[in-house]
Coordinates of C-alpha atoms (C1' of nucleotides) in Angstrom, one line a residue:
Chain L
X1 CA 0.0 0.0 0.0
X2 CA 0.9 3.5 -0.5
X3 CA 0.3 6.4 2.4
X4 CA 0.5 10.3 2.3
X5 CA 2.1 11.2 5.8
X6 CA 2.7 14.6 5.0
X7 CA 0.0 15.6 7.9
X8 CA 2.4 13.5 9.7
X9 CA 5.5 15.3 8.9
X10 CA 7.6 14.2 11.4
X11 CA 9.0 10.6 10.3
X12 CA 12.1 10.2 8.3
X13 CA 12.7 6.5 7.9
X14 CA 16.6 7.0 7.6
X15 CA 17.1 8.8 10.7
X16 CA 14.5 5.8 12.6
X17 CA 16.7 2.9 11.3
X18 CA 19.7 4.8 12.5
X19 CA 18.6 6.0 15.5
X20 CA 20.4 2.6 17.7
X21 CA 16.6 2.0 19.2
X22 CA 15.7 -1.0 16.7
X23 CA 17.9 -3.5 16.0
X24 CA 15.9 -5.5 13.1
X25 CA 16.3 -2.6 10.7
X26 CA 17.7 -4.3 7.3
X27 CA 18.8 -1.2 4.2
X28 CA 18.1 -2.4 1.4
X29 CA 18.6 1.1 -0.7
X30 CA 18.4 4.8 -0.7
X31 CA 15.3 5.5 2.0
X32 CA 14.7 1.6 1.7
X33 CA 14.5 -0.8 4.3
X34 CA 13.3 -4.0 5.9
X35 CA 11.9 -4.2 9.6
X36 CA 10.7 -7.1 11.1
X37 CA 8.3 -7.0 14.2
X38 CA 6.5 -9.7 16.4
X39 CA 5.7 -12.1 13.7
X40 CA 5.6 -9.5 10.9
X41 CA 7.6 -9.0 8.1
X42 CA 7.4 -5.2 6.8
X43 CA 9.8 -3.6 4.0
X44 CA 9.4 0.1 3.6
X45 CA 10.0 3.2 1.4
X46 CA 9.8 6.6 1.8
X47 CA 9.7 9.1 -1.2
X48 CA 9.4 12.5 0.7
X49 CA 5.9 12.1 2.0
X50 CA 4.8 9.3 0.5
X51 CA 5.9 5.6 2.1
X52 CA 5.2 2.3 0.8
X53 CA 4.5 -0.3 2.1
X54 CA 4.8 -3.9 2.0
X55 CA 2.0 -4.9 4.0
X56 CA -2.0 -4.4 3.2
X57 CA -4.6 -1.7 4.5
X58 CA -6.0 -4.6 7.1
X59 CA -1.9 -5.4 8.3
X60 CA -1.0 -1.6 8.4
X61 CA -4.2 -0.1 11.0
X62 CA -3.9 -3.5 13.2
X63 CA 0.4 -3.3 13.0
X64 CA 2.3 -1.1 11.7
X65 CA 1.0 1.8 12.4
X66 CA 1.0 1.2 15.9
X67 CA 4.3 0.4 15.2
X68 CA 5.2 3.5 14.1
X69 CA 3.5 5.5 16.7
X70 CA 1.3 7.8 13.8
X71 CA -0.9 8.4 17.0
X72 CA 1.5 9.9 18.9
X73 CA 2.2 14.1 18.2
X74 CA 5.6 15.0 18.4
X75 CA 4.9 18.8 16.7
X76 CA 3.7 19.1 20.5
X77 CA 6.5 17.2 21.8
X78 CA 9.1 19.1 20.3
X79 CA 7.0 22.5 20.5
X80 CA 7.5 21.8 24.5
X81 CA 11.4 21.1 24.1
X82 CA 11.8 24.5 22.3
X83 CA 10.3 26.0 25.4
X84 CA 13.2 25.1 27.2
X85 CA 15.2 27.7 25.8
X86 CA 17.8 25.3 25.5
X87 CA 20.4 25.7 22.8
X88 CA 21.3 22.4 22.6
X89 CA 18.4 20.8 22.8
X90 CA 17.1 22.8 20.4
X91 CA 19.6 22.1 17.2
X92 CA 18.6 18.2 18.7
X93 CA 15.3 18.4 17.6
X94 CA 15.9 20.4 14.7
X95 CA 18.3 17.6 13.4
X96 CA 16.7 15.1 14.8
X97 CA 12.9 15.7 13.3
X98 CA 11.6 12.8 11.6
X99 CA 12.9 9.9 14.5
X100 CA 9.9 8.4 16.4
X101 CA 10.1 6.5 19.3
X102 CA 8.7 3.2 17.8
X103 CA 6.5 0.7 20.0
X104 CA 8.7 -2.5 19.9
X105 CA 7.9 -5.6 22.0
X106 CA 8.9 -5.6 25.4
X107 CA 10.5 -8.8 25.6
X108 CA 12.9 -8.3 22.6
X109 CA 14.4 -5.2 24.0
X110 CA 14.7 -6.4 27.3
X111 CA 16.6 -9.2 25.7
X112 CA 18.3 -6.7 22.9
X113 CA 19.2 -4.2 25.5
X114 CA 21.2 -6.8 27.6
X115 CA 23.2 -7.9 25.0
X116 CA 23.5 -4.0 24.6
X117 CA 26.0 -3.7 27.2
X118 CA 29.6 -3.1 25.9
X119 CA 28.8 -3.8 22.3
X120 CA 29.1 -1.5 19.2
X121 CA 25.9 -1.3 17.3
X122 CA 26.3 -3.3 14.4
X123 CA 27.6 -6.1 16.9
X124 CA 24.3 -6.2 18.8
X125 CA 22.6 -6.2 15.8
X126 CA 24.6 -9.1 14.7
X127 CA 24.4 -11.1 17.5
X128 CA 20.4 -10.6 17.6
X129 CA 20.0 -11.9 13.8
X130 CA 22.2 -15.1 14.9
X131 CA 19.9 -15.8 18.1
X132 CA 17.2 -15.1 15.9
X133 CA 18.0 -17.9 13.0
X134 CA 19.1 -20.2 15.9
X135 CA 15.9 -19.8 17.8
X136 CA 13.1 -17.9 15.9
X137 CA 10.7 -19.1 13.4
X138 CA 11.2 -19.3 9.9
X139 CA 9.0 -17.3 7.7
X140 CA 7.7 -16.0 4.5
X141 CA 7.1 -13.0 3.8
X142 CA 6.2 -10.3 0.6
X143 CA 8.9 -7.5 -0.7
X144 CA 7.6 -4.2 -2.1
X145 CA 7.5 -5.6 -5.6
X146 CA 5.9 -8.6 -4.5
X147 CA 8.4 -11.1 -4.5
X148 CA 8.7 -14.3 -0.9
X149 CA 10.9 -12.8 1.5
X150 CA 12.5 -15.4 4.1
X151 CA 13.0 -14.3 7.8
X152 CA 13.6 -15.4 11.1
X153 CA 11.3 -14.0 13.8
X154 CA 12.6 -12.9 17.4
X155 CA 12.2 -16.0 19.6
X156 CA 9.4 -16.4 22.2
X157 CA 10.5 -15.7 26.0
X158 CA 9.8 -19.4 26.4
X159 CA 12.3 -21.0 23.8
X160 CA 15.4 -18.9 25.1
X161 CA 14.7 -19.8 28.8
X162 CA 15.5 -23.4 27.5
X163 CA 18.1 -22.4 25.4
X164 CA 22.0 -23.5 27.1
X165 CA 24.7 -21.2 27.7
X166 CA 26.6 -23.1 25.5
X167 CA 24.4 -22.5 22.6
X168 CA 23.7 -19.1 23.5
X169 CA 27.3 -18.2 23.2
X170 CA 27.8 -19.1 19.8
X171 CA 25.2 -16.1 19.0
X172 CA 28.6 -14.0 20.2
X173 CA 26.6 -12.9 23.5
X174 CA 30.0 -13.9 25.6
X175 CA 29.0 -13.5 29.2
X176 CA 25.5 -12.1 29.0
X177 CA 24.6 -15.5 27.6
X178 CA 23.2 -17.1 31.4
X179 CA 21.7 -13.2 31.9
X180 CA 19.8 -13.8 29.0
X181 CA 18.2 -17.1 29.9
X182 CA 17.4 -16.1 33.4
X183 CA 15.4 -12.9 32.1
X184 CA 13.4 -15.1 29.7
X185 CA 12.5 -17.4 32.7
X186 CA 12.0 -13.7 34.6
X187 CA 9.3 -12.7 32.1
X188 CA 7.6 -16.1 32.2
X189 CA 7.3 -16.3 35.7
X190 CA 6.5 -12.7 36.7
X191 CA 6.2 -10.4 33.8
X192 CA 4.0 -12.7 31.5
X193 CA 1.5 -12.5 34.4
X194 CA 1.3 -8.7 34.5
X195 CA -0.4 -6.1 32.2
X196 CA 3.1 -4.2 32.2
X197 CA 1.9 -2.0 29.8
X198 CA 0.1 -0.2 32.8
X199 CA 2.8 -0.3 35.3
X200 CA 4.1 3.2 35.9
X201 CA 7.5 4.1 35.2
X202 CA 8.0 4.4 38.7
X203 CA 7.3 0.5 40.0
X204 CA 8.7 -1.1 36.9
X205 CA 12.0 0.6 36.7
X206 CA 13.2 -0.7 39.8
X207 CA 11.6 -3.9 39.8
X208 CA 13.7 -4.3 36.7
X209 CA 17.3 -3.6 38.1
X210 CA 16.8 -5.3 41.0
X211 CA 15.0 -8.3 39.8
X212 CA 16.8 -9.1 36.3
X213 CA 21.0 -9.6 36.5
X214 CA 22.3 -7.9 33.8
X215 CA 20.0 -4.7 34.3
X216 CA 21.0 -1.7 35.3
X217 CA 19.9 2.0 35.5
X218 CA 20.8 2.4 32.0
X219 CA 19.3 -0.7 30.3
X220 CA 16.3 -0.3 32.5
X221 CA 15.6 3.0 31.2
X222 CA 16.2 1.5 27.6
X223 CA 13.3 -1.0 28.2
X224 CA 11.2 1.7 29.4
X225 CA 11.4 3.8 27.0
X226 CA 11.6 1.0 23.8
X227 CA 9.3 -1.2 24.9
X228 CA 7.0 -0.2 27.5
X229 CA 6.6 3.6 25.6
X230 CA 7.4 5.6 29.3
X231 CA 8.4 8.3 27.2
X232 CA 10.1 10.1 30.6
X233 CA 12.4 7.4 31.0
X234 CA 15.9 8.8 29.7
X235 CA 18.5 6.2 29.5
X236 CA 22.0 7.8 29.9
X237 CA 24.4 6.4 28.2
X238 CA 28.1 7.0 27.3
X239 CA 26.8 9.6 24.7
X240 CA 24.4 11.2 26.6
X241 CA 26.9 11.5 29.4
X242 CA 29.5 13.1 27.1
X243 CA 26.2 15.5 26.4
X244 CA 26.2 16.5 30.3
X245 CA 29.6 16.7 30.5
X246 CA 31.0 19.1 27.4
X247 CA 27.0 20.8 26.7
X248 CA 26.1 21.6 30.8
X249 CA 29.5 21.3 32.8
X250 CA 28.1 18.2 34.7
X251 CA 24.7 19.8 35.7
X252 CA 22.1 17.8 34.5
X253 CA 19.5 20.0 32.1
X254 CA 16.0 20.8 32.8
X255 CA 14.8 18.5 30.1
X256 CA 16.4 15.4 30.7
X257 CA 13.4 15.4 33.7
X258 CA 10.6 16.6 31.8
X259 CA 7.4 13.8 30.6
X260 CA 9.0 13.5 27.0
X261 CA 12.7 13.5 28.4
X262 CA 12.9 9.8 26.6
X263 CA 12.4 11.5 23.0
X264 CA 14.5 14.9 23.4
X265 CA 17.3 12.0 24.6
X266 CA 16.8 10.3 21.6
X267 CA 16.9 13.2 19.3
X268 CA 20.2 14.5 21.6
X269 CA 21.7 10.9 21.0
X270 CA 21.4 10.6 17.1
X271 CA 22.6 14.5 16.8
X272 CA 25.8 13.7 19.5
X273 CA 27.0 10.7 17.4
X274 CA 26.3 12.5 13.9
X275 CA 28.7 13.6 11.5
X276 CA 27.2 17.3 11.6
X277 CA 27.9 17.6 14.8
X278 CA 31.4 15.9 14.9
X279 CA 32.5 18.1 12.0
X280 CA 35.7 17.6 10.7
X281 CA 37.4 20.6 9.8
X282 CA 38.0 21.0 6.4
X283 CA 41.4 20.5 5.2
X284 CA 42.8 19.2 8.9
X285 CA 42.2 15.9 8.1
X286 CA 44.6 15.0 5.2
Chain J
dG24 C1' 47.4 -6.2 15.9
dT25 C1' 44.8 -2.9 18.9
dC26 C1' 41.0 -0.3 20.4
dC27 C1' 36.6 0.2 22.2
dA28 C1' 31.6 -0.4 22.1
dG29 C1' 23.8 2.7 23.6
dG30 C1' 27.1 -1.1 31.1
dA31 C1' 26.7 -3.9 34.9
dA32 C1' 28.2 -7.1 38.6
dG33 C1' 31.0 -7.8 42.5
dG34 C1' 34.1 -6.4 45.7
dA35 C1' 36.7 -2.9 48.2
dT36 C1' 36.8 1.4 50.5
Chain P
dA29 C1' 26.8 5.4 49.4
dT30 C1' 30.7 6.0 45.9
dC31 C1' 35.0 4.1 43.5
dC32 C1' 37.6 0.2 41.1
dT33 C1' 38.2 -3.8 38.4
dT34 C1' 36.6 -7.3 35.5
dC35 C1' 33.7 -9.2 32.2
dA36 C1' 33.5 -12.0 26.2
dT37 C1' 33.3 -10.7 21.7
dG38 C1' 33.3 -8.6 17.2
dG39 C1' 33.5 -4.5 14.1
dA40 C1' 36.4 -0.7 12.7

DNA sequence: GTCCAGGAAGGAT
DNA sequence: ATCCTTCATGGA
């Protein structure tokens, strides 16, 4: 299907795949790419306003567009950032319009986010595709022009939790491999039993660090903010830390405690690591 | 080869 | 409570 998001404006599929919260994003091409989600397969193009879509009307209003979070407004969300006065923050959103903060499933990123720890991007990403041909299902699904797609999905909470260390390891997890297992058996004896989804920020951050090894503030925040959509929850990570150090001389800013602190993060995040703003100056580097 | 990554656990102070 | 060391592995 095609769709007009230009009431929308703010999505910019690039900046979303590159933004270090999903790990399932697949480029195929110039604003091209593949995204797999729960059970679904999706591939996805953007043309200035215009996206299409590999999936139907009925699979985009019951998924993806959920997803994508089309019912959240962030022209209010970043309207309330600019009010900070905040210089900073400000050139963040600026550069950052177009990321959303997508509505993944909680398990994966609680699993994702553990392997997170010490790991470059494109190694988590890695080591989540092996776990997921090890462990997931094998599917079919439909490219934009049509054609069967393979794919492995993310595996269930209870399929890890009787997954070996042994086995895990060779998904290049190292020791976060017996973390893993134990949170899958977490979810299936606690969390499966909850509607977390209504669990204030509050409760379930600290239930997560002190019930699941291999979470801490950080990763917790992560889980928050990725999968359960707390969109106060600010995760501060080595980035965001360089952030309060060199931007506010060590004193935390105003908006890094505000109810959308979780997005102006993630717009602060992708602008820190960018190559705007790590210029190189021109004829330095030769 | 060597450096370091979207950190956290465990122990010492 | 706050510091210090160690942790397994792959991508650059």
């Amino acid at each position: 299907m095609i769709l007009d998001i230009k009431a929308i404006k703010h999505f910019d599929i690039n900046k979303i795949a590159d933004s270090g919260q999903a790990f399932r994003f697949k480029r195929l091409g110039d604003n091209y790419y593949s995204v797999i989600h729960s059970y679904r397969y999706l591939e996805i193009k953007q043309v200035d306003s215009r996206l299409y879509l590999s999936c139907n009307n009925e699979e985009y209003y019951s998924a993806w567009r959920n997803y994508f979070d089309f019912g959240t407004n962030y022209d209010a969300i970043q309207s309330l950032g600019n009010s900070f006065n905040d210089r900073f923050l400000d050139d963040s959103i600026e550069y950052g319009k177009g990321i959303r903060i997508l509505r993944q499933d909680f398990f994966e990123i609680l699993i994702s986010f553990i392997i997170s720890q010490r790991k470059s991007i494109p190694a988590i990403k890695s080591s989540i595709e092996k776990i997921c041909e090890k462990y997931g299902f094998f599917k079919l699904g439909k490219s934009l022009d049509g054609k069967t797609v393979s794919y492995y999905t993310f595996p269930t909470p209870r399929i890890l939790s009787e997954a070996t260390v042994e086995d895990l390891k060779e998904c290049g997890v190292g020791y976060r491999a017996e973390y893993i297992i134990a949170a899958a058996k977490w979810w299936i004896k606690y969390a499966s039993n909850w509607d977390i989804s209504e669990i204030p920020y509050e409760t379930i951050c600290p239930i997560l660090i002190n019930d699941i090894k291999g979470v801490g503030i950080k990763v917790a925040n992560c889980v928050c903010l990725f999968g359960l959509h707390q969109l106060k929850a600010a995760p501060v990570d080595v980035w965001i830390q360089k952030i309060i150090t060199e931007e506010y001389e060590n004193v935390i800013p105003e908006w890094m405690d505000s109810p959308y602190a979780g997005v102006y993060q993630q717009y602060a995040f992708y602008y820190r690591r960018s190559d705007e703003y790590n210029k190189i100056p021109q004829g330095e580097n030769l």
